[in-house]
CSV table of C-alpha atoms and ligand atoms in Angstrom, one decimal:
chain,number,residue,atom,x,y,z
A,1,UNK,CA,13.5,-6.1,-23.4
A,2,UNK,CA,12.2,-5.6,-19.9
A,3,UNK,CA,9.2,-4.0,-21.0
A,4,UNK,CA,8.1,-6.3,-23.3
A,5,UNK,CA,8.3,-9.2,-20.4
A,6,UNK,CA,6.2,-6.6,-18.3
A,7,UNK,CA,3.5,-6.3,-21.1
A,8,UNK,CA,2.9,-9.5,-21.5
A,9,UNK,CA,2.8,-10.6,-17.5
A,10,UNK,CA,0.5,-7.8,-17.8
A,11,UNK,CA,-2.0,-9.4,-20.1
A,12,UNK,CA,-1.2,-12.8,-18.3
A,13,UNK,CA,-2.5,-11.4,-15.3
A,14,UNK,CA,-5.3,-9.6,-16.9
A,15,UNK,CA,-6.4,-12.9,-18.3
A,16,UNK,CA,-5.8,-14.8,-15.2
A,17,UNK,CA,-8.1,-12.6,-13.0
A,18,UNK,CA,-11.0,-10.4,-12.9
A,19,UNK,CA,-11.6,-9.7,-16.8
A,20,UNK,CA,-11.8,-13.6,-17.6
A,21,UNK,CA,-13.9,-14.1,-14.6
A,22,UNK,CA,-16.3,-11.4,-15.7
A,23,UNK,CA,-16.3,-12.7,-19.5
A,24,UNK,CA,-17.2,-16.5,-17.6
A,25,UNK,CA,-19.9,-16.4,-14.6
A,26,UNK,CA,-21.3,-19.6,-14.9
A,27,UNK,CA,-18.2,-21.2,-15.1
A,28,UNK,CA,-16.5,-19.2,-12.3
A,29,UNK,CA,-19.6,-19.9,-10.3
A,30,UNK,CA,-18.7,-23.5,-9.8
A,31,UNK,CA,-16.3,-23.7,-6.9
A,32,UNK,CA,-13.6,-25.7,-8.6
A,33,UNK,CA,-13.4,-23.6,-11.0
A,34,UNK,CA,-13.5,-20.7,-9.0
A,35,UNK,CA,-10.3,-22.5,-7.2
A,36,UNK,CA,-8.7,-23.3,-10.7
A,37,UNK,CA,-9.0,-19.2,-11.8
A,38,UNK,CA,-7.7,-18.6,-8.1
A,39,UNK,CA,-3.9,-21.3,-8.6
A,40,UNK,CA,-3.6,-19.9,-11.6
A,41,UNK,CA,-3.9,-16.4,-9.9
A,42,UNK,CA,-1.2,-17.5,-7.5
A,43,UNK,CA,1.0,-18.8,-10.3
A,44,UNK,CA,1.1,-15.4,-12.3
A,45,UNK,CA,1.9,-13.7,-9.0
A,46,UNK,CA,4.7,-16.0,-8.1
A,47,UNK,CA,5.8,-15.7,-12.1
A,48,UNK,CA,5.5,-12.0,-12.1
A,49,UNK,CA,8.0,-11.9,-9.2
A,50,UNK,CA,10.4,-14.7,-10.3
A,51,UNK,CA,10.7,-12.7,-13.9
A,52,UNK,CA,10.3,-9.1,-12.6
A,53,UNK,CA,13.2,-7.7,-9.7
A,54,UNK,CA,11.9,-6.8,-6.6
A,55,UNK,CA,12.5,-3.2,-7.2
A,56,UNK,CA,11.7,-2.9,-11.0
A,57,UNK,CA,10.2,0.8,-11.6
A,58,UNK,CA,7.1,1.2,-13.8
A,59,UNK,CA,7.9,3.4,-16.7
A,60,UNK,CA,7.6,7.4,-16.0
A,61,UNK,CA,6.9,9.7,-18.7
A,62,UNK,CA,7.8,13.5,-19.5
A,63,UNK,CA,5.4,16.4,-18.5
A,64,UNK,CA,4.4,16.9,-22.2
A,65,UNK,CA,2.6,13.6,-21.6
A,66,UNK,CA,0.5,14.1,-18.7
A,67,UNK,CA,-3.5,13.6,-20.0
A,68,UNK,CA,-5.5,16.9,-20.3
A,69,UNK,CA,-7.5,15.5,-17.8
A,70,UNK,CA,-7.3,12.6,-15.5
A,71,UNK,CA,-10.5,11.5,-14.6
A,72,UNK,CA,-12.8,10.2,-11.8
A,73,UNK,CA,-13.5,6.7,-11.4
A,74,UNK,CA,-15.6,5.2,-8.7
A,75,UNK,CA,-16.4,6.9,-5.9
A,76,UNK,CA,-15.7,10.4,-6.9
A,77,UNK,CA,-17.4,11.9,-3.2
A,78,UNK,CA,-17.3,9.8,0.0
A,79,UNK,CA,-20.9,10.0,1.1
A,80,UNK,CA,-19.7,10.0,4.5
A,81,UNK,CA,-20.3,12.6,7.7
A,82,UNK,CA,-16.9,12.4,9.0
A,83,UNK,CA,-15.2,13.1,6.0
A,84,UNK,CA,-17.4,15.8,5.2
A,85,UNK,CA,-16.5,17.4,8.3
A,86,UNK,CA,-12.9,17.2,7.6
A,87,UNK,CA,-13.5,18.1,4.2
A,88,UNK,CA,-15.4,21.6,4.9
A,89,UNK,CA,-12.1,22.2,7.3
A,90,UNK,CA,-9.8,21.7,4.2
A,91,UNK,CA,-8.8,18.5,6.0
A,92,UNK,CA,-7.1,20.4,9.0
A,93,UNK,CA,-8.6,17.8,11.7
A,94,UNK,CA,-8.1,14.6,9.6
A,95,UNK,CA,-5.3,12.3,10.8
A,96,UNK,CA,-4.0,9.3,8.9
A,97,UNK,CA,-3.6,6.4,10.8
A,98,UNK,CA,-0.9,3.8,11.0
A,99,UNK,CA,-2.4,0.6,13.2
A,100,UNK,CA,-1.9,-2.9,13.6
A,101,UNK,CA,1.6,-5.0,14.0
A,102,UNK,CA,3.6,-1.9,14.3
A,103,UNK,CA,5.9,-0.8,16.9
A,104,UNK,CA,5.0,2.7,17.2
A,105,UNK,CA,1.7,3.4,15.5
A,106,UNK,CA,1.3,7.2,14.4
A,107,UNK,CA,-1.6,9.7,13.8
A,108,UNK,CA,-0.4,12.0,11.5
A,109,UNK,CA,-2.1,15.2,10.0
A,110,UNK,CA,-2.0,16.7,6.6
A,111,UNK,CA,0.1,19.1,7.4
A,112,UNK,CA,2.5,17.3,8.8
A,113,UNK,CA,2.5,14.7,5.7
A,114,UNK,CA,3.2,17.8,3.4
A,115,UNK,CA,6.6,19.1,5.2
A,116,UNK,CA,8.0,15.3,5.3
A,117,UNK,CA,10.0,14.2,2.1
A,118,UNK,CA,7.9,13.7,-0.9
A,119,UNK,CA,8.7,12.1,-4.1
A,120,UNK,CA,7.5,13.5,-7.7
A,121,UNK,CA,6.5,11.1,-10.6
A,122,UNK,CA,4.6,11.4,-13.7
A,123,UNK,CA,2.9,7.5,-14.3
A,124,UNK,CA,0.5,6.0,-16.7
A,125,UNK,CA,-2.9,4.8,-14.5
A,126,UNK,CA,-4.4,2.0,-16.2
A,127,UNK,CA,-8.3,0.6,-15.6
A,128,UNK,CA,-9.8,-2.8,-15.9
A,129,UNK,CA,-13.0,-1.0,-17.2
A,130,UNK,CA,-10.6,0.2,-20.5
A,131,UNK,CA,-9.4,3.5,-19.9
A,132,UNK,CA,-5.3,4.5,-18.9
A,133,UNK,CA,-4.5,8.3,-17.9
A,134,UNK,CA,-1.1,9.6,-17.4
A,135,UNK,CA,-0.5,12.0,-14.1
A,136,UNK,CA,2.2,13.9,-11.7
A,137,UNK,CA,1.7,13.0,-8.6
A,138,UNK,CA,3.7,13.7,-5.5
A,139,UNK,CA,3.1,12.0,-1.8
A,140,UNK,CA,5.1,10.5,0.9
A,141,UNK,CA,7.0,7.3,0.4
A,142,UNK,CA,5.0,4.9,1.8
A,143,UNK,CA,8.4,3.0,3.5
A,144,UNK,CA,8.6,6.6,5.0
A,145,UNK,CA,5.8,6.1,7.1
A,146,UNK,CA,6.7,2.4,7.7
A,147,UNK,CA,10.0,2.6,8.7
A,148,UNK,CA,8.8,5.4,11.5
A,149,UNK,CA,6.1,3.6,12.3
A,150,UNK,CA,7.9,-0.1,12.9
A,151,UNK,CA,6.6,-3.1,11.0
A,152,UNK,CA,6.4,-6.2,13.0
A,153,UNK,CA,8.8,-9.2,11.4
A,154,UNK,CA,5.0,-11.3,11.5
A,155,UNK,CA,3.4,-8.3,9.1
A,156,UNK,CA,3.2,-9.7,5.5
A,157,UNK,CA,0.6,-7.4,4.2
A,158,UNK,CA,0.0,-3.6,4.6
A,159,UNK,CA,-4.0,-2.7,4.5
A,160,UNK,CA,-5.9,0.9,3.1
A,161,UNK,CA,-9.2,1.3,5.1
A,162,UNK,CA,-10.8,4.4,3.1
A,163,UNK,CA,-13.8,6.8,3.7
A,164,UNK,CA,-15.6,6.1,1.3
A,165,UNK,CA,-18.4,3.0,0.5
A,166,UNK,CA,-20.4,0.9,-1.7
A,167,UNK,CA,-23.8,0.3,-0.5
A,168,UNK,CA,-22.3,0.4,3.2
A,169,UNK,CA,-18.8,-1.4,2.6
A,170,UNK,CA,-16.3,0.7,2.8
A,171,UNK,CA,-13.0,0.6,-0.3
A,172,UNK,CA,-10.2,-1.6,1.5
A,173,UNK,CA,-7.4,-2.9,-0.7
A,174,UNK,CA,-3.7,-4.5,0.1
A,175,UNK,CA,-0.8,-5.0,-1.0
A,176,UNK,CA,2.4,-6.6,0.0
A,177,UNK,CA,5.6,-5.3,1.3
A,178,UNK,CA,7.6,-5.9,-1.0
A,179,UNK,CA,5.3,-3.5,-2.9
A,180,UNK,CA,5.0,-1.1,0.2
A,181,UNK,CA,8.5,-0.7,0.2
A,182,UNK,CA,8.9,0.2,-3.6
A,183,UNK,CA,10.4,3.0,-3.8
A,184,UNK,CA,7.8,4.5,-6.6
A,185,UNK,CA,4.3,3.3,-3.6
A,186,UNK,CA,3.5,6.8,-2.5
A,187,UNK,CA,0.8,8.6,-0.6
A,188,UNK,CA,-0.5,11.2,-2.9
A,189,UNK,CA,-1.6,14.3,-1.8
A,190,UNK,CA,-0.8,16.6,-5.0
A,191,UNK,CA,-2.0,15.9,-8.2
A,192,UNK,CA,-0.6,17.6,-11.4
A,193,UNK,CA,1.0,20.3,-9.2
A,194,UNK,CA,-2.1,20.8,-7.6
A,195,UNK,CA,-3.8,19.6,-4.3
A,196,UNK,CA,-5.4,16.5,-4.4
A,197,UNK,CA,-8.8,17.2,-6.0
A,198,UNK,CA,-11.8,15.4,-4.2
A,199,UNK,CA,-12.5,13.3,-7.2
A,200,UNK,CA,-9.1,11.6,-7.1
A,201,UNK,CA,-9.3,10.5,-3.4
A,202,UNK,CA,-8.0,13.9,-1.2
A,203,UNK,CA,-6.9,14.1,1.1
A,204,UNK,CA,-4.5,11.0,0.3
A,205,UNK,CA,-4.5,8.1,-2.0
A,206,UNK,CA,-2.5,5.5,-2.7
A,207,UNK,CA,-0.4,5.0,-5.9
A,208,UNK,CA,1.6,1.6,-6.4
A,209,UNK,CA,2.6,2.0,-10.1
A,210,UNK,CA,2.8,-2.0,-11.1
A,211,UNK,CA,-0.4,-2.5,-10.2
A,212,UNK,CA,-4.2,-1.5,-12.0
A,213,UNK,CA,-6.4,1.2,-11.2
A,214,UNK,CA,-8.6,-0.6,-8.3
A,215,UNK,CA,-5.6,-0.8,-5.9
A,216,UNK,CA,-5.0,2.6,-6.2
A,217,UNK,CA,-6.8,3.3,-3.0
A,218,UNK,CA,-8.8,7.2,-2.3
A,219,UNK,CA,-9.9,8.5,0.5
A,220,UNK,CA,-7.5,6.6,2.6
A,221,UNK,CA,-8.4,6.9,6.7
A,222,UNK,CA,-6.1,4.2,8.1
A,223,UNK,CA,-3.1,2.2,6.9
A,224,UNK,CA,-2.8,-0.9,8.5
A,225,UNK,CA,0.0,-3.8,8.9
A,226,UNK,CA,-1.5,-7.3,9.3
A,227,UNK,CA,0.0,-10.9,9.4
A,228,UNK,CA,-3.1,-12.3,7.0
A,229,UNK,CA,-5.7,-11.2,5.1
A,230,UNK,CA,-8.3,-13.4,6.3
A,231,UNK,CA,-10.0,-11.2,8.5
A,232,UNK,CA,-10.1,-8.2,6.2
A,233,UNK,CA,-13.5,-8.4,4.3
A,234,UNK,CA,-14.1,-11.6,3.0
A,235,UNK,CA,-10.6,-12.4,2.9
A,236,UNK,CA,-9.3,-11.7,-0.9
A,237,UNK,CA,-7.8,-8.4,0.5
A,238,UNK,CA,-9.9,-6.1,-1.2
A,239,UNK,CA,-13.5,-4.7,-2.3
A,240,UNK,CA,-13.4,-5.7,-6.1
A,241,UNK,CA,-11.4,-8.6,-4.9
A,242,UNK,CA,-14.0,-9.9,-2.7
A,243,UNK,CA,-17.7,-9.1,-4.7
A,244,UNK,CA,-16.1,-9.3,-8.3
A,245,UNK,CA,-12.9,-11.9,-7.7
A,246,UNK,CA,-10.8,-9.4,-9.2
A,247,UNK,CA,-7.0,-10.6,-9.2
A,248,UNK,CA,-5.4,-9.4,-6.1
A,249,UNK,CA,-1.9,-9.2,-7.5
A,250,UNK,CA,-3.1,-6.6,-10.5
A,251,UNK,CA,0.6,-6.3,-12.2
A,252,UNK,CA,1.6,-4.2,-15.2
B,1,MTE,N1,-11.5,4.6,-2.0
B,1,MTE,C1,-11.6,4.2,-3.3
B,1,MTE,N2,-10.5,4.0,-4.0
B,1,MTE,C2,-10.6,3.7,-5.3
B,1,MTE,C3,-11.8,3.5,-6.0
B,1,MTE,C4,-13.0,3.8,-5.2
B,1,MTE,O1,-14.1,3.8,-5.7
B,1,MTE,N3,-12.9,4.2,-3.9
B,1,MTE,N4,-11.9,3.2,-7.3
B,1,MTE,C5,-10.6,2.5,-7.8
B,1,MTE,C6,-10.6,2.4,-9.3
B,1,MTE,S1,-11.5,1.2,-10.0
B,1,MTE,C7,-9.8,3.3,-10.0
B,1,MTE,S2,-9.6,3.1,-11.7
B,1,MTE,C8,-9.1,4.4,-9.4
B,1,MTE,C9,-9.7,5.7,-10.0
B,1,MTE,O2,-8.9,6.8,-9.6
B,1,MTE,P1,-9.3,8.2,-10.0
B,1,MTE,O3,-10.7,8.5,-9.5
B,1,MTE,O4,-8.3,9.2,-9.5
B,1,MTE,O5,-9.3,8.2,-11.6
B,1,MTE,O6,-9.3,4.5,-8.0
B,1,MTE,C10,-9.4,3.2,-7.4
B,1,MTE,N5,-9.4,3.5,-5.9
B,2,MO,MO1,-10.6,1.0,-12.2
């Protein structure tokens, strides 16, 4: 039963964000329609959550499932000088970063990431542009990190500044806490039993399993807790978010 309602938020949403834009630029182009696409955006998201409990788990499959290969989408090599450095160190000098309205914000290195308690789950990926994989991935709870770090009661959003960049912008995405919090939202750093290859966003990436591909950030530099999104790019609280109106709330 559960899933079913899941499927079909998912192709609500779908429909409701960047896919129907894409299929409609001239009418998206007009701003009331633009602010039309963007209630109805808000109304799946509030839907989604009034239908779907706060904690719900995406679906994990068996190890007989995982895909022969999970690819590479996007940026698949940070064209970046400070993450080549760290990256011909094997990452010993990089430090993730946890900023804004916490408490105690933390520097932490790879190392250290690797000896705190990680969490193991095998989840299907699934991209706008039409392709799904299905991989084992193991990171650090992302509520880990939050509750050490201290989130301010005025945070509402947590933020993923990553190394990487189109044309000079670098990847951001967002997500809320209640997503943060999930229990399955994990920093990655192994993937398929393996470390983190460079084409899936080493040395840590993101994975918030009821969401699509794009939110999945790579590369990730800093994680930041903000009040509003407004002053993070052009205020949709993410790249494809902000140059293609893709949905913000992507859920599955
Ligand atoms: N930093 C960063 N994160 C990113 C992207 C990117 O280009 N840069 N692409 C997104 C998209 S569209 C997808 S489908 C997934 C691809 O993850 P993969 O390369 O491990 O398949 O990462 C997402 N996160
Ligand atoms: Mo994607």
């Amino acid at each position: 039963m559960g899933e079913i309602v899941t499927r079909r938020t998912a192709i609500a949403t779908i429909g409701g964000g960047g896919l129907l834009l894409a299929g409609c630029d001239r009418i998206a182009s007009t701003k009331s329609a633009k602010a039309t696409f963007k209630g109805a955006e808000d109304l799946t998201y509030r839907f989604n959550r009034l239908i779907t409990p706060r904690n719900a788990l995406a679906p994990e499959f068996s190890g007989a499932d995982i895909s022969p290969i999970f690819r590479s989408n996007g940026n698949a090599s940070p064209n970046n000088p400070a993450y080549a450095q760290l990256l011909a160190n094997g990452f010993a000098d990089y430090r993730l970063q946890v900023i804004g309205l916490v408490g105690r914000p933390l520097s932490i290195s790879l190392d250290k990431m690797r000896t705190l308690p990680a969490r193991t789950q095998i989840t299907r990926h699934d991209c706008v542009e039409g392709w799904s994989a299905i991989g084992r991935w193991t990171g650090v709870p992302l509520a880990l990190l939050l509750n050490a770090a201290g989130v301010a009661s005025a945070a509402r959003y947590i933020v993923f500044h990553c190394f990487d960049d189109f044309g000079g912008t670098a990847y951001y995405e967002s997500i809320d806490l209640i997503d943060a919090f999930h229990p399955q939202t994990i920093l990655a750093w192994a993937l398929n039993g393996q470390i983190l290859p460079v084409a899936n966003g080493a040395p840590l990436r993101l994975r918030v399993e009821r969401q699509l591909g794009y939110k999945q950030a790579k590369y990730i530099r800093a994680i930041e807790a903000v009040a509003s999104l407004d002053a993070i790019g052009a205020g949709k609280g993410g790249y494809w978010e902000d140059v293609s109106d893709y949905a913000w709330y992507a859920g599955i």
